[in-house]
Amino acid sequence: MRRTHKLALSAVMAGAAFFAMAAPASASSISTPGGGAFAYYDPNRNMFGLQDSKSDGNSVFIEYWVNNKKQPRIVNYNGSGSWRDYYISGDGQPLRWKLCVDISWSPDVCSGTLYETV
């Protein structure tokens, strides 16, 4: 019984070590309040992933700044369920970003701001 417990513990620790090595060091993801959009930033590839996750007719976008300089919006106009990947440059520069749903004739719904390094 004791040997079985040690083997099980070893297997759990090996699995945890595998996932710790496979995951990006500081990847972050966020959704908008009430749903509608999901996004992530992968610092290992300097890439945003942007998904429209609601059939509401609204596009979704990411606003971001590299070294406190506003960059052009990353917009996904392709509708519910679609993804858009977007690569950015600025190695070692500070990055801040937020995710929004573009609501016509009303204020956009946005997430809080996330802080990273490109």
Backbone as numpy.savetxt, mean C-alpha at the origin, in Angstrom:
# Nx Ny Nz CAx CAy CAz Cx Cy Cz
6.60 -37.47 23.61 5.77 -36.28 23.61 6.64 -35.03 23.61
7.70 -35.06 24.36 8.58 -33.90 24.44 9.26 -33.64 23.10
9.66 -34.70 22.40 10.30 -34.54 21.10 9.31 -33.94 20.09
8.06 -34.38 20.12 7.04 -33.85 19.22 6.84 -32.35 19.45
6.83 -31.95 20.71 6.67 -30.53 21.05 7.84 -29.72 20.48
9.06 -30.23 20.61 10.24 -29.52 20.09 10.19 -29.41 18.57
9.76 -30.49 17.89 9.65 -30.46 16.44 8.60 -29.44 15.99
7.48 -29.42 16.67 6.43 -28.47 16.31 6.91 -27.04 16.53
7.59 -26.79 17.63 8.12 -25.46 17.90 9.15 -25.06 16.86
10.00 -25.99 16.46 11.00 -25.70 15.42 10.34 -25.36 14.10
9.28 -26.09 13.76 8.58 -25.82 12.50 7.92 -24.44 12.52
7.33 -24.07 13.64 6.70 -22.75 13.76 7.75 -21.65 13.64
8.89 -21.82 14.31 9.94 -20.81 14.25 10.54 -20.70 12.85
10.71 -21.81 12.17 11.24 -21.78 10.80 10.27 -21.07 9.87
8.96 -21.32 10.03 7.96 -20.64 9.22 7.95 -19.14 9.48
8.06 -18.75 10.74 8.11 -17.33 11.08 9.35 -16.67 10.50
10.48 -17.34 10.54 11.72 -16.79 9.98 11.59 -16.62 8.46
10.94 -17.59 7.79 10.75 -17.49 6.35 9.92 -16.26 5.99
8.80 -16.06 6.70 7.95 -14.91 6.40 8.61 -13.60 6.78
9.40 -13.58 7.81 10.11 -12.36 8.19 11.12 -11.97 7.11
11.77 -12.95 6.50 12.74 -12.66 5.45 12.04 -12.30 4.14
10.89 -12.89 3.86 10.21 -12.67 2.60 9.46 -11.34 2.56
9.06 -10.81 3.70 8.28 -9.58 3.73 9.18 -8.36 3.60
8.71 -7.32 2.89 9.49 -6.08 2.81 9.67 -5.47 4.19
10.78 -4.80 4.38 11.12 -4.25 5.70 10.11 -3.24 6.19
9.64 -2.35 5.32 8.74 -1.31 5.80 7.56 -1.09 4.87
7.08 -2.13 4.25 5.92 -1.99 3.36 4.71 -1.53 4.16
3.89 -0.71 3.53 2.69 -0.24 4.20 1.51 -0.33 3.25
0.33 -0.46 3.83 -0.89 -0.49 3.03 -1.98 0.26 3.78
-2.98 0.68 3.03 -4.05 1.47 3.63 -5.32 1.36 2.78
-6.45 1.55 3.44 -7.75 1.62 2.76 -8.38 2.97 3.09
-9.29 3.40 2.26 -10.01 4.64 2.55 -11.12 4.36 3.56
-11.49 5.36 4.35 -12.62 5.19 5.27 -13.88 4.83 4.49
-14.58 3.81 4.92 -15.80 3.39 4.22 -15.54 2.50 3.03
-14.29 2.17 2.75 -13.95 1.31 1.63 -13.90 2.08 0.32
-13.75 1.36 -0.75 -13.70 1.97 -2.07 -12.32 1.97 -2.69
-11.27 1.97 -1.85 -9.91 2.00 -2.39 -8.97 1.29 -1.43
-7.97 0.66 -2.03 -6.90 0.00 -1.27 -5.60 0.29 -1.99
-4.54 0.54 -1.23 -3.23 0.79 -1.84 -2.13 0.29 -0.92
-0.97 0.04 -1.53 0.21 -0.31 -0.76 1.42 0.35 -1.41
2.48 0.47 -0.62 3.77 0.93 -1.14 4.80 -0.13 -0.80
5.53 -0.60 -1.81 6.59 -1.59 -1.64 7.94 -0.89 -1.78
8.64 -0.65 -0.66 9.91 0.08 -0.72 11.03 -0.70 -1.41
10.90 -2.00 -1.49 11.92 -2.81 -2.17 11.89 -2.61 -3.67
10.74 -2.21 -4.20 10.59 -2.00 -5.65 10.25 -0.56 -5.99
10.14 0.31 -4.96 9.71 1.70 -5.16 8.42 1.74 -5.98
7.44 0.96 -5.54 6.22 0.79 -6.32 4.97 0.94 -5.45
4.01 1.67 -5.99 2.67 1.71 -5.42 1.79 0.72 -6.14
0.88 0.10 -5.42 -0.21 -0.68 -5.99 -1.50 0.00 -5.58
-2.41 0.21 -6.52 -3.63 0.96 -6.28 -4.83 0.18 -6.81
-5.80 -0.09 -5.94 -6.99 -0.84 -6.34 -8.25 -0.05 -6.09
-9.13 -0.07 -7.08 -10.50 0.42 -6.92 -11.29 -0.79 -6.42
-11.82 -0.70 -5.21 -12.44 -1.88 -4.61 -13.95 -1.75 -4.39
-14.58 -0.81 -5.09 -16.02 -0.62 -4.91 -16.67 -0.20 -6.22
-17.80 -0.82 -6.53 -18.56 -0.47 -7.75 -19.43 0.75 -7.45
-18.81 1.92 -7.46 -19.54 3.14 -7.14 -19.39 4.23 -8.20
-18.66 3.93 -9.28 -18.47 4.90 -10.35 -17.41 5.95 -10.06
-16.75 5.87 -8.91 -15.71 6.83 -8.54 -14.33 6.24 -8.80
-13.44 7.05 -9.34 -12.05 6.61 -9.50 -11.33 6.80 -8.17
-10.16 6.18 -8.08 -9.35 6.27 -6.86 -7.97 6.79 -7.24
-7.31 7.46 -6.29 -6.00 8.02 -6.60 -5.12 8.08 -5.36
-3.82 8.19 -5.62 -2.83 8.40 -4.58 -2.23 9.78 -4.79
-2.18 10.56 -3.73 -1.43 11.81 -3.72 -0.14 11.52 -2.97
0.99 11.98 -3.53 2.24 11.72 -2.83 3.25 12.83 -3.05
4.16 12.94 -2.11 5.22 13.94 -2.11 6.55 13.22 -1.89
7.54 13.54 -2.70 8.90 13.03 -2.51 9.77 14.23 -2.14
10.43 14.14 -1.01 11.26 15.23 -0.50 10.45 16.54 -0.43
9.20 16.42 0.04 8.27 17.55 0.20 7.89 18.24 -1.11
8.11 17.59 -2.24 7.67 18.13 -3.53 6.50 17.28 -4.02
5.36 17.96 -4.24 4.18 17.24 -4.69 4.41 16.65 -6.07
4.01 15.41 -6.23 4.15 14.67 -7.48 2.78 14.54 -8.15
2.75 14.23 -9.44 1.45 14.04 -10.12 0.66 12.89 -9.48
-0.65 13.07 -9.41 -1.51 12.02 -8.86 -1.34 10.72 -9.63
-1.46 9.62 -8.91 -1.54 8.30 -9.52 -3.02 7.93 -9.49
-3.64 7.78 -10.65 -5.09 7.58 -10.72 -5.40 6.23 -11.35
-6.39 5.55 -10.79 -6.92 4.32 -11.38 -8.35 4.64 -11.84
-8.51 4.78 -13.15 -9.81 5.07 -13.75 -10.52 3.80 -14.23
-9.93 2.63 -14.01 -10.38 1.41 -14.68 -11.55 0.69 -14.02
-12.08 1.20 -12.92 -13.28 0.62 -12.34 -13.02 -0.42 -11.26
-14.12 -0.84 -10.67 -14.09 -1.75 -9.53 -13.32 -3.04 -9.82
-12.47 -3.41 -8.88 -11.69 -4.64 -8.99 -10.38 -4.48 -9.73
-10.16 -3.33 -10.36 -8.94 -3.15 -11.16 -7.77 -2.66 -10.30
-6.56 -3.00 -10.75 -5.32 -2.60 -10.09 -4.50 -1.73 -11.02
-3.70 -0.88 -10.44 -2.70 -0.13 -11.18 -1.42 -0.14 -10.36
-0.32 -0.53 -10.98 0.99 -0.47 -10.35 1.73 0.72 -10.91
2.49 1.41 -10.05 3.17 2.63 -10.47 4.52 2.71 -9.75
5.59 2.86 -10.52 6.94 2.95 -9.97 7.35 4.41 -9.82
8.04 4.71 -8.72 8.50 6.08 -8.49 10.03 6.08 -8.31
10.61 7.28 -8.40 12.05 7.41 -8.19 12.30 8.35 -7.02
13.55 8.40 -6.58 13.92 9.27 -5.46 14.60 8.52 -4.35
15.50 7.62 -4.68 16.14 6.76 -3.68 16.66 7.53 -2.47
16.23 7.08 -1.29 16.68 7.66 -0.04 15.94 8.91 0.38
15.01 9.37 -0.44 14.27 10.60 -0.15 13.05 10.29 0.73
12.62 11.26 1.55 11.40 11.07 2.32 10.17 11.04 1.40
9.24 10.18 1.74 8.00 10.00 0.98 6.83 10.10 1.93
5.82 10.85 1.54 4.54 10.83 2.26 3.44 10.65 1.22
2.42 9.93 1.61 1.36 9.64 0.66 0.05 9.37 1.36
-1.04 9.54 0.58 -2.36 9.20 1.07 -3.20 8.69 -0.09
-4.22 7.98 0.24 -5.11 7.33 -0.72 -6.47 8.02 -0.67
-7.07 8.25 -1.85 -8.35 8.96 -1.90 -9.30 8.33 -2.91
-10.59 8.55 -2.66 -11.65 8.24 -3.62 -12.11 9.58 -4.19
-12.10 9.69 -5.51 -12.48 10.92 -6.20 -14.00 10.97 -6.33
-14.64 11.79 -5.50 -16.09 11.87 -5.49 -16.52 13.15 -6.21
-17.25 12.99 -7.31 -17.69 14.15 -8.11 -18.62 15.05 -7.30
-18.40 16.33 -7.40 -19.23 17.37 -6.80 -19.28 17.31 -5.27
-18.36 16.61 -4.66 -18.28 16.52 -3.20 -16.81 16.43 -2.80
-16.51 16.68 -1.54 -15.11 16.50 -1.11 -14.68 15.04 -1.27
-13.43 14.84 -1.67 -12.88 13.49 -1.79 -12.77 12.86 -0.41
-12.85 11.53 -0.37 -12.66 10.79 0.87 -11.24 10.24 0.85
-10.44 10.63 1.85 -9.03 10.25 1.87 -8.64 9.55 3.16
-7.62 8.75 3.07 -7.04 8.10 4.24 -6.17 9.11 4.98
-5.61 8.68 6.07 -4.57 9.46 6.73 -3.30 9.40 5.90
-2.31 10.18 6.27 -1.05 10.23 5.54 -0.06 9.22 6.11
0.63 8.52 5.22 1.68 7.58 5.62 3.04 8.15 5.25
4.05 7.78 6.02 5.40 8.29 5.81 6.36 7.12 5.58
7.17 7.25 4.54 8.11 6.20 4.13 9.40 6.86 3.68
10.29 6.04 3.17 11.48 6.49 2.47 11.51 5.80 1.13
11.73 6.56 0.06 11.78 5.98 -1.28 13.07 5.20 -1.42
